[in-house]
Coordinates of C-alpha atoms in Angstrom, one line a residue:
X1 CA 0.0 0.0 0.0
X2 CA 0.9 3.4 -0.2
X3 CA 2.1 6.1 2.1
X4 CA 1.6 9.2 0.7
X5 CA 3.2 12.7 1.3
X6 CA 1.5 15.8 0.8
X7 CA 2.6 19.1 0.0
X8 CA 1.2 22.7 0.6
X9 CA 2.4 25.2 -2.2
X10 CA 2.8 28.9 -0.7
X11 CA 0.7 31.5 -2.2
X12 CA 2.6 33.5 -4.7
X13 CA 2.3 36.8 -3.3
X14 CA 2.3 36.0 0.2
X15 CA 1.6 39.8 2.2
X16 CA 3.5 39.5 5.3
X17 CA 1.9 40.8 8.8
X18 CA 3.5 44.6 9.2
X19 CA 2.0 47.7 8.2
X20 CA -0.9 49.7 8.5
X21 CA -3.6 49.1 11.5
X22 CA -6.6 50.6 12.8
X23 CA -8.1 50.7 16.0
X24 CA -10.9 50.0 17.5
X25 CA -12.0 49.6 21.5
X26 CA -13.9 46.6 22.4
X27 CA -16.8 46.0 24.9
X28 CA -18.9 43.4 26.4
X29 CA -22.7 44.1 25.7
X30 CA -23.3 42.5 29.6
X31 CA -27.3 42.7 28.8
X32 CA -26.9 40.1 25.8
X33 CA -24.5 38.1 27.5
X34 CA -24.6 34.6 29.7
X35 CA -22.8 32.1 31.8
X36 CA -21.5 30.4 28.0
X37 CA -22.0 33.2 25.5
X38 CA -21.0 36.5 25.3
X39 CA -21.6 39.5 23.1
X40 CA -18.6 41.8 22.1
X41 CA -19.3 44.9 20.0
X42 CA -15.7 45.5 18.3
X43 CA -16.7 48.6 16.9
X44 CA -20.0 49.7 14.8
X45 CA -19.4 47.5 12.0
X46 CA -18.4 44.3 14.4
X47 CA -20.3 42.5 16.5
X48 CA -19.8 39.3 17.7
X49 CA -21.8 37.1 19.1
X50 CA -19.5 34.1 21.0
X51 CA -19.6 30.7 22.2
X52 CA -18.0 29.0 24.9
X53 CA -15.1 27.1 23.3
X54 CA -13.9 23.4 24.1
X55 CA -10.0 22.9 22.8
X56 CA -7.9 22.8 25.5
X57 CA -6.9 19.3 27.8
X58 CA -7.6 20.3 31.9
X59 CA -3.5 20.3 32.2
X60 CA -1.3 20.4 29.4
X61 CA 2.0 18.9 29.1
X62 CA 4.4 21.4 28.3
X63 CA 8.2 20.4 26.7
X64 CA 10.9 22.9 26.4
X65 CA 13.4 21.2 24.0
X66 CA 17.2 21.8 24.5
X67 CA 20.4 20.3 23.6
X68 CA 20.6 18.9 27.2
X69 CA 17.1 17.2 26.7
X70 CA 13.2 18.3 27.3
X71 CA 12.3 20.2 30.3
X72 CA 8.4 19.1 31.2
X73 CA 6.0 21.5 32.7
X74 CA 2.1 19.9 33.7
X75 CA 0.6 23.5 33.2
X76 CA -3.5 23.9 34.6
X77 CA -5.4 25.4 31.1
X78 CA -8.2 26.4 33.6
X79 CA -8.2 30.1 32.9
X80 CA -7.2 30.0 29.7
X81 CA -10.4 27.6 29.1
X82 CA -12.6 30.0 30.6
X83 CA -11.5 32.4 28.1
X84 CA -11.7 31.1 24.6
X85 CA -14.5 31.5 22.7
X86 CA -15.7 31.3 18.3
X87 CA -18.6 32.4 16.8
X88 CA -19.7 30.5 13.8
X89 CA -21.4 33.0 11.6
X90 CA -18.2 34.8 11.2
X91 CA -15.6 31.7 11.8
X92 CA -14.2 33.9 14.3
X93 CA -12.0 32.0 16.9
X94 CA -10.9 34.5 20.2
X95 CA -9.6 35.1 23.7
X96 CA -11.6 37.1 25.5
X97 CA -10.3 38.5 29.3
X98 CA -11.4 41.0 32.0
X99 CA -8.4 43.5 32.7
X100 CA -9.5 46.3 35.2
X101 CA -13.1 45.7 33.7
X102 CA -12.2 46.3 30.2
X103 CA -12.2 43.5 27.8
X104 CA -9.0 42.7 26.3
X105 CA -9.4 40.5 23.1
X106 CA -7.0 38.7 20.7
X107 CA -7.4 36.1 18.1
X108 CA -9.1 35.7 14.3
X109 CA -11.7 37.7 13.7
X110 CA -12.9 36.0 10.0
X111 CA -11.2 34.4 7.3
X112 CA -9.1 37.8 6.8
X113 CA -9.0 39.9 10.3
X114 CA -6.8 39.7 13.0
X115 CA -7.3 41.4 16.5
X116 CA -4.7 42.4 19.4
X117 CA -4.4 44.6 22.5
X118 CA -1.9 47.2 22.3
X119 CA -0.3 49.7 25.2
X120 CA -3.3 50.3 28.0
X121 CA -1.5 53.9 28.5
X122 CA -3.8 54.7 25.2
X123 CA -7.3 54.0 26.9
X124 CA -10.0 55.7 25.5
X125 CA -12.1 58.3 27.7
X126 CA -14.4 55.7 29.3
X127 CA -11.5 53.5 30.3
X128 CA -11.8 51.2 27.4
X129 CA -8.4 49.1 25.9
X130 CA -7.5 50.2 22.6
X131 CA -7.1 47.2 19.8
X132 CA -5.7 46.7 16.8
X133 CA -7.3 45.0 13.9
X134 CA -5.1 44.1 11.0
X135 CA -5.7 41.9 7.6
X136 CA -3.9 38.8 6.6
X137 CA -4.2 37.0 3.4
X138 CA -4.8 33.2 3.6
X139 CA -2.7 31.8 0.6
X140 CA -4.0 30.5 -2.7
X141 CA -1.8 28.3 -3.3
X142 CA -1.3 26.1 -6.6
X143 CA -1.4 21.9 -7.2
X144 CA 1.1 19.9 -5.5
X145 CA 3.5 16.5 -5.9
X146 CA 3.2 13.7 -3.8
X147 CA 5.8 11.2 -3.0
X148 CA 5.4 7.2 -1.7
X149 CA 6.3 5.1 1.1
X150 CA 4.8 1.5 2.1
X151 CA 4.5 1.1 5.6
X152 CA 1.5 2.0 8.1
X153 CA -1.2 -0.4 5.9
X154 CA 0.1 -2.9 8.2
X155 CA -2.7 -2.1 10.6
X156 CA -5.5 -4.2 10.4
X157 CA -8.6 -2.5 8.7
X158 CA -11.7 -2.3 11.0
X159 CA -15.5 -1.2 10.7
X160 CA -15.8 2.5 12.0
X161 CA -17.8 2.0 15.5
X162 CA -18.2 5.7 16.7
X163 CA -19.8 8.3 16.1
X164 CA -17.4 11.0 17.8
X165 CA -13.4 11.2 17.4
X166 CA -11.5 13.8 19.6
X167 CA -7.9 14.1 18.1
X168 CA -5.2 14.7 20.8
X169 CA -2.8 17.0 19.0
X170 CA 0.9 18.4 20.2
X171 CA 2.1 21.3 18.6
X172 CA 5.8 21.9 18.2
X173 CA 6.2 25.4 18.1
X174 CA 9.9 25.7 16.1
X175 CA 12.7 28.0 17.8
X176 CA 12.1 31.0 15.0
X177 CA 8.2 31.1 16.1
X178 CA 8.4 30.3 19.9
X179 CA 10.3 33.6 20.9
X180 CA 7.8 35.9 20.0
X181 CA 5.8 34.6 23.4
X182 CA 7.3 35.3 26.6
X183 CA 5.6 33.7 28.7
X184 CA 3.7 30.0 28.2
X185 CA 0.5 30.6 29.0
X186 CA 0.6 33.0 25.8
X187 CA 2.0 30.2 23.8
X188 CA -1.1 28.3 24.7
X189 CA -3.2 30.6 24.2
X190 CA -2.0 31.1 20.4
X191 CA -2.4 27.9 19.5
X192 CA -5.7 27.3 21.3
X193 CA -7.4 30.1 19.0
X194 CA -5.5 28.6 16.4
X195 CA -6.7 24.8 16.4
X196 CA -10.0 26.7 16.8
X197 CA -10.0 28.2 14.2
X198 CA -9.2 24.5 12.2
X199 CA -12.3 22.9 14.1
X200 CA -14.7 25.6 12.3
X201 CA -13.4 23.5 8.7
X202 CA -14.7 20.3 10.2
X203 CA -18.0 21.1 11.4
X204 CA -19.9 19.6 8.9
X205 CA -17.8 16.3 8.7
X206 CA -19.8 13.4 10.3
X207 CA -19.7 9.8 11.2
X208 CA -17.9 10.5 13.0
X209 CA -17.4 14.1 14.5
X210 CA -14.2 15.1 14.6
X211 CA -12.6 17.8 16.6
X212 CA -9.3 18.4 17.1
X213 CA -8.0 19.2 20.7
X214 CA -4.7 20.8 21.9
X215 CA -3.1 18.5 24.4
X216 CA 0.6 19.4 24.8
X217 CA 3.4 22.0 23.4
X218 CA 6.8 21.6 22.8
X219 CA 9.0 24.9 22.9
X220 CA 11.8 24.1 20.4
X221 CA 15.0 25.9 21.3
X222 CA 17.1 23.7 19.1
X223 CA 15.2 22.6 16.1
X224 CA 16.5 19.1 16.8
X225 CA 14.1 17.9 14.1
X226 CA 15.0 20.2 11.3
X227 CA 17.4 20.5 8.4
X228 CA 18.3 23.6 6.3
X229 CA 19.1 24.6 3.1
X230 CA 20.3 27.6 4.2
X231 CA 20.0 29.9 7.3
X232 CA 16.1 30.6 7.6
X233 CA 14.8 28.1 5.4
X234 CA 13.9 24.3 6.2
X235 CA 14.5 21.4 3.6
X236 CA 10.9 20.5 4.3
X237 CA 11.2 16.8 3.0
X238 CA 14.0 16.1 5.8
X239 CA 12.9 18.4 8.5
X240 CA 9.4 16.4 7.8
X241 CA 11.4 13.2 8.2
X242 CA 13.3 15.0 10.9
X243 CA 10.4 15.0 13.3
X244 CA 9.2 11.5 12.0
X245 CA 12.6 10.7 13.6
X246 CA 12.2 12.9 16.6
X247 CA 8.8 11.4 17.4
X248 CA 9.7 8.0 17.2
X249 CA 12.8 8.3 19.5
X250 CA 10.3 9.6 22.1
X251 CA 10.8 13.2 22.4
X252 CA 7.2 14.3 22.3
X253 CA 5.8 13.5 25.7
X254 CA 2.6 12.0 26.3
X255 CA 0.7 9.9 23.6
X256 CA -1.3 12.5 21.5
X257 CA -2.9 11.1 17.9
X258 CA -1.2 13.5 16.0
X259 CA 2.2 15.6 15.8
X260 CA 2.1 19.1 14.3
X261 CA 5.1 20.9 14.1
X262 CA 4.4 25.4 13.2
X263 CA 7.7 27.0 12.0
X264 CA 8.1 30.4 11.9
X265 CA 10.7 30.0 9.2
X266 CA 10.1 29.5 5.5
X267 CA 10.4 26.1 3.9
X268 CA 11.6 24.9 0.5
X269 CA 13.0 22.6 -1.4
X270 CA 15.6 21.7 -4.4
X271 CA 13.7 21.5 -7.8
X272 CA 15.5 21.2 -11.5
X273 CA 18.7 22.8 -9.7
X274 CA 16.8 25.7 -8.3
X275 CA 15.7 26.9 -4.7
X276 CA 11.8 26.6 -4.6
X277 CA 10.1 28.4 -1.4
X278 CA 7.2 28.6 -3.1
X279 CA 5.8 26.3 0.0
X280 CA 3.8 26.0 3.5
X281 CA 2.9 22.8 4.2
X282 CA 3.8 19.4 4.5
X283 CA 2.5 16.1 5.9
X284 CA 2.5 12.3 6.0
X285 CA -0.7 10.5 5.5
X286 CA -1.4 9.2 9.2
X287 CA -3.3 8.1 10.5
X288 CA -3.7 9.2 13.6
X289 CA -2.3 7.6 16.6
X290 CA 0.7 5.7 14.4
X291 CA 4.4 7.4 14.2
X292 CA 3.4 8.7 10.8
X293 CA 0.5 11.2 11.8
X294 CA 3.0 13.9 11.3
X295 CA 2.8 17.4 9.6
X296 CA 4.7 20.9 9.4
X297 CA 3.1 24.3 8.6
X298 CA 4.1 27.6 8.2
X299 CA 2.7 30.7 10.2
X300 CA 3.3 33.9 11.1
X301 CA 4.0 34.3 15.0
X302 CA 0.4 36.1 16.6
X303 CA -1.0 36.6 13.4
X304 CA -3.1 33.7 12.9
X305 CA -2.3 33.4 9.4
X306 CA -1.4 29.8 9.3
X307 CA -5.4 28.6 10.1
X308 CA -5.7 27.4 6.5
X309 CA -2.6 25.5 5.9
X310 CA -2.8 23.6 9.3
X311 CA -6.6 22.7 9.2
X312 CA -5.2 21.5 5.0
X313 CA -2.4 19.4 6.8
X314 CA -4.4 17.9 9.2
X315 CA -6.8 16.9 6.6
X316 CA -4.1 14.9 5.0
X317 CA -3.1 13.3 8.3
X318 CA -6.1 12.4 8.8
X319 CA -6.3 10.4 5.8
X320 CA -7.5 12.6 2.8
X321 CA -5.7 13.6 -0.6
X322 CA -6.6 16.5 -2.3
X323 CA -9.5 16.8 -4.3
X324 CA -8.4 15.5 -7.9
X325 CA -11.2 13.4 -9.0
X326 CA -13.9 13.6 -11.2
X327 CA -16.3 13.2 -8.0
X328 CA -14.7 16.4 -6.7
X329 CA -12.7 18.0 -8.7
X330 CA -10.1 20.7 -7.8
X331 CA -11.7 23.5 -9.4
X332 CA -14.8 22.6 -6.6
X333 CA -12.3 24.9 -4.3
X334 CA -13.2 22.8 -0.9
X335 CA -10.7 22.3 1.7
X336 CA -8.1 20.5 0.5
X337 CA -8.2 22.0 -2.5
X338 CA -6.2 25.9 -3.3
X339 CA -9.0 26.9 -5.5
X340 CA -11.0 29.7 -3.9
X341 CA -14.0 28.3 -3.7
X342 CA -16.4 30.5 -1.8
X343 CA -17.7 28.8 1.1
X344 CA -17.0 25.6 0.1
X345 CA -12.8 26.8 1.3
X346 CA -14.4 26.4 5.1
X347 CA -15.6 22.5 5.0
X348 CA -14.3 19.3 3.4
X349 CA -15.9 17.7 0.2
X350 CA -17.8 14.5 0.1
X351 CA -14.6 12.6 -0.9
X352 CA -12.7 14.2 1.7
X353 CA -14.9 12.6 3.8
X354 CA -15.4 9.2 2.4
X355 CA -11.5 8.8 2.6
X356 CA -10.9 9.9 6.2
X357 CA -13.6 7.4 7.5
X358 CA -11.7 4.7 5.3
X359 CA -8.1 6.1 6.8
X360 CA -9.9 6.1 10.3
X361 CA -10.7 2.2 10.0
X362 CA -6.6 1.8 9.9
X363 CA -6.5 3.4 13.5
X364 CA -5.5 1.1 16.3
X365 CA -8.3 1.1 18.5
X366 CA -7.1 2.5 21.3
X367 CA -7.0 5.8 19.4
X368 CA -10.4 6.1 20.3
X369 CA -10.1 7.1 23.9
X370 CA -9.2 10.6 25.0
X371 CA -5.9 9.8 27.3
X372 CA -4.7 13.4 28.5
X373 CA -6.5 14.9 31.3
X374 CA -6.4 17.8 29.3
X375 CA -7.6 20.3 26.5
X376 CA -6.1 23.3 26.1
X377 CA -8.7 24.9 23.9
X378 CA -11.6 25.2 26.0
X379 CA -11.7 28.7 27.3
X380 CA -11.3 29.9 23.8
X381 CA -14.6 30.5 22.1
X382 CA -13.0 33.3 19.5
X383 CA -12.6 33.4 16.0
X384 CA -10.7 34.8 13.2
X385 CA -12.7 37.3 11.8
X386 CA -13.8 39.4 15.0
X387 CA -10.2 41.5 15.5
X388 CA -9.9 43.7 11.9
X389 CA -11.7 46.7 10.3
X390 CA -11.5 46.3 6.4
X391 CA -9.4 49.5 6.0
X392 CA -7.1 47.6 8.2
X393 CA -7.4 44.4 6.3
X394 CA -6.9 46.3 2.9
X395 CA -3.4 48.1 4.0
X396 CA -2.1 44.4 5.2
X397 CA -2.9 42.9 1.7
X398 CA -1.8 45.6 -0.3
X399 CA 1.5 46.4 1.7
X400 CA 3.0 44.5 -0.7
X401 CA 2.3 46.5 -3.7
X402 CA 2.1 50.0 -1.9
X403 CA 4.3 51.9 1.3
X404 CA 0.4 54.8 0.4
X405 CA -1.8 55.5 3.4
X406 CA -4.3 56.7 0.7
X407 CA -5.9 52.7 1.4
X408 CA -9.7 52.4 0.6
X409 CA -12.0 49.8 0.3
X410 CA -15.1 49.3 -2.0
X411 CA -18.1 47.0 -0.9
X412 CA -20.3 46.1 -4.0
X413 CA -23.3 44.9 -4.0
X414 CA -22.7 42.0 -5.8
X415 CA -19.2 41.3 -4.1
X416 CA -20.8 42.1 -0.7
X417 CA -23.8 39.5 -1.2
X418 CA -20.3 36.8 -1.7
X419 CA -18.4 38.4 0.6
X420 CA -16.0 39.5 -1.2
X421 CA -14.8 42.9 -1.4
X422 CA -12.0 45.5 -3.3
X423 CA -9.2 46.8 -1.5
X424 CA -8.2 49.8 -3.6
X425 CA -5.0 52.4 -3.4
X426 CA -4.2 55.8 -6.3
X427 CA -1.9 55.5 -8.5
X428 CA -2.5 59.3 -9.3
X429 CA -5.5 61.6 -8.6
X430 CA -7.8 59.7 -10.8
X431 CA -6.5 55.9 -11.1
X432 CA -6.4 53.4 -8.7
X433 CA -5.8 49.6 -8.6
X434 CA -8.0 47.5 -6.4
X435 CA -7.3 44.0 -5.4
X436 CA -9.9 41.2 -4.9
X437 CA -10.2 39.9 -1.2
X438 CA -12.0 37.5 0.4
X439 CA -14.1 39.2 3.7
X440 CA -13.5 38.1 6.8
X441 CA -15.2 35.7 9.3
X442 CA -16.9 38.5 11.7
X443 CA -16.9 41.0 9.5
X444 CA -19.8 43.2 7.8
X445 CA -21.0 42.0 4.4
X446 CA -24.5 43.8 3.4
X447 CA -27.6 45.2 5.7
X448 CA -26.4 44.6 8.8
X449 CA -25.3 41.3 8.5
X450 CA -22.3 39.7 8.2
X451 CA -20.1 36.9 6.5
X452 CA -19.4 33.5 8.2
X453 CA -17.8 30.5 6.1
X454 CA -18.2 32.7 2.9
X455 CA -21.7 33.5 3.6
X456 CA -23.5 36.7 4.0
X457 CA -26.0 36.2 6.6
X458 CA -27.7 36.6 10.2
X459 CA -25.4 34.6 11.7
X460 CA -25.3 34.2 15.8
X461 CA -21.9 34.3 17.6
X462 CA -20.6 33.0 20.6

């Protein structure tokens, strides 16, 4: 049988988080809000409606890799559980907290917005915490190669008999992306809004559920796993093998279905003689709970940008290919596709599906079982697309083809009604150049409503 290896191509254009921001100064509507859901009014335009999140294991286990060996840390997710929350209308995945009774939100608004505190000393009159919302472009990326092996078939193939599968993931966060959190708790707390973000992709999937659950971290120092090309860029094929390795010599603690390591360094590879980084992704086929449910993905440290490429990765772990066949076609644009396509981009297609129910019948049983004690993910109920205004989104995605100010965007009817919008800059007093982006989850779209999984709507949110 075949074990396949999938790659992620990078988006050509990739717009890199830096630039232009705008603020806004959030606030709990307390009369509209309960024990489980809150509502948080980001500014006129923003309003989210949240939900209690579940991600997080009670206590997770916490590795800090070094050259002497791992350092393990049993670290109580209690408060940051009682912070996390998504809304589904507008895919929005965020922490919420009280800070001198003021909230104080970060996370993904939608598919495009970002949202993060900035200095308290800039409170506005009322004693509210200023935020920033900025724009990130998910990539749209183009088809990839995939490469054999012939080992995990071995398993003996067995009829599916639940209805529900919680996958226990650990995240290895690489040395380049770790160091932009201080402290742990905000490491946690990234990639609890993170892997909530990748749940929204899978709510439709059924027979069973699945939902992915953050049960341990390891804060790479040393990058044990990983091999370069040159400084600052992986050789993703042997870092990917690289963490096979690291795996099965027993360096991830605990026994979590899946390995997932984020890298805040580019990856690449040699092809016809040439440097390619035209890359973000990378994983074995799984499936879960064997040595080979591995994966590496890209992201940019607290900007939430790598949502799409890990919730893609995952899917391939978890036993699907991408969507080449005349059933679904690429051009359909679902998830493990890099076509745009709409809302379809936010769930997996029927043959997604199909082939990780087969995958899921290699499992060994035991997979079944939740064994940690803990999921880091539950106290965060936010969501991409609650944290950006779309001026804000606009100057991220065009930073790369303007250092202007003189940033606008144009909502169309039409484009609205899709969400989908133009993010516009002059060229001169009476030209300008607009760029086609995809609205985020949270955000606006036409009437007072706004777009959740590529849909304009009245959608509730947590």
């Amino acid at each position: 049988m075949l074990l396949f290896v999938f790659v992620v191509f990078a988006n050509l254009a990739v717009i890199n988080f830096a630039g232009s921001q705008f603020f806004v100064y959030p606030r709990i509507l307390n009369e509209r809000t309960t024990a489980s859901n809150l509502v948080l009014q980001l500014n006129q335009d923003i309003t989210l409606n949240l939900k209690r999140s579940s991600v997080l294991a009670d206590e997770l286990l916490v590795a800090t890799s070094t050259l002497e060996g791992n350092q393990l840390e049993l670290v109580n997710t209690s408060d940051i559980q009682a912070s996390l929350y998504h809304d589904l209308h507008h895919q929005s995945s965020v922490i919420v907290r009280a800070r001198d009774g003021e909230a104080e939100v970060e996370g993904i608004i939608n598919h495009n917005l970002r949202i993060k505190p900035v200095s308290a000393s800039k409170r506005s009159h009322r004693g509210e915490i200023p935020h920033r919302i900025y724009e990130v472009e998910e990539p749209k990326n183009i088809p990839i190669t995939m490469s054999n092996g012939n080992n995990w078939r071995k398993i003996t193939k067995r009829a599916l008999d639940f209805d529900r599968f919680a996958v226990e993931v650990h995240v290895v966060s690489d040395s380049v992306h770790q160091q932009n959190f201080a402290k742990t708790q905000e490491l946690i707390a990234y990639f609890a809004v993170l892997l909530n973000g990748v749940n929204l992709r899978y709510l439709d999937m059924r027979e069973p559920r699945i939902k992915f659950m953050l049960v341990g971290i390891t804060r790479s120092l040393n990058d044990a796993y990983a091999k370069h090309l040159k400084p600052g860029i992986l050789d993703m094929d042997k870092s990917l093998d690289g963490l096979y390795d690291y795996y099965v010599k027993g360096n991830i603690p605990g026994k979590p279905d899946v390995v997932h390591l984020v890298t805040g360094q580019d990856m690449a590879r040699i092809e016809n003689g040439a440097l390619d980084k035209d890359y973000t992704g990378l994983a074995f086929g799984g499936p879960p709970c064997t040595k080979r449910a591995v994966s590496l993905s890209e992201d940019i440290a607290s900007s939430y940008k790598g949502v799409f490429i890990m919730a893609h990765e995952l899917g391939h772990v978890m036993g699907s290919p991408h969507d080449e066949t005349e059933q679904c076609p690429w051009s359909e644009g679902y998830l493990m596709s890099y076509v745009d396509g709409g809302v379809k981009k936010y769930r997996l297609s029927r043959c997604s599906e199909r082939r990780i129910r087969d995958n899921l019948k290699f499992m060994p049983r035991r997979c079944v079982g939740i064994v940690s004690q803990s999921t880091y993910m539950y106290h965060y109920k936010k969501f991409p697309g609650q944290k950006v205004s779309k001026k804000h989104y606009c100057k991220k995605l065009l930073r790369k083809y303007t250092t202007s100010n003189d940033i606008f965007y144009e909502k169309l009817e039409d484009n609205s009604r899709r969400c989908k919008m133009k993010c516009c800059f002059l060229t001169s007093p009476t030209m300008k150049r607009c760029l086609n982006a995809t609205v985020l989850d949270g955000m606006k779209c036409d009437g007072g409503m706004t777009c959740r999984r590529g849909v304009c709507g009245q959608h509730e949110w947590p």
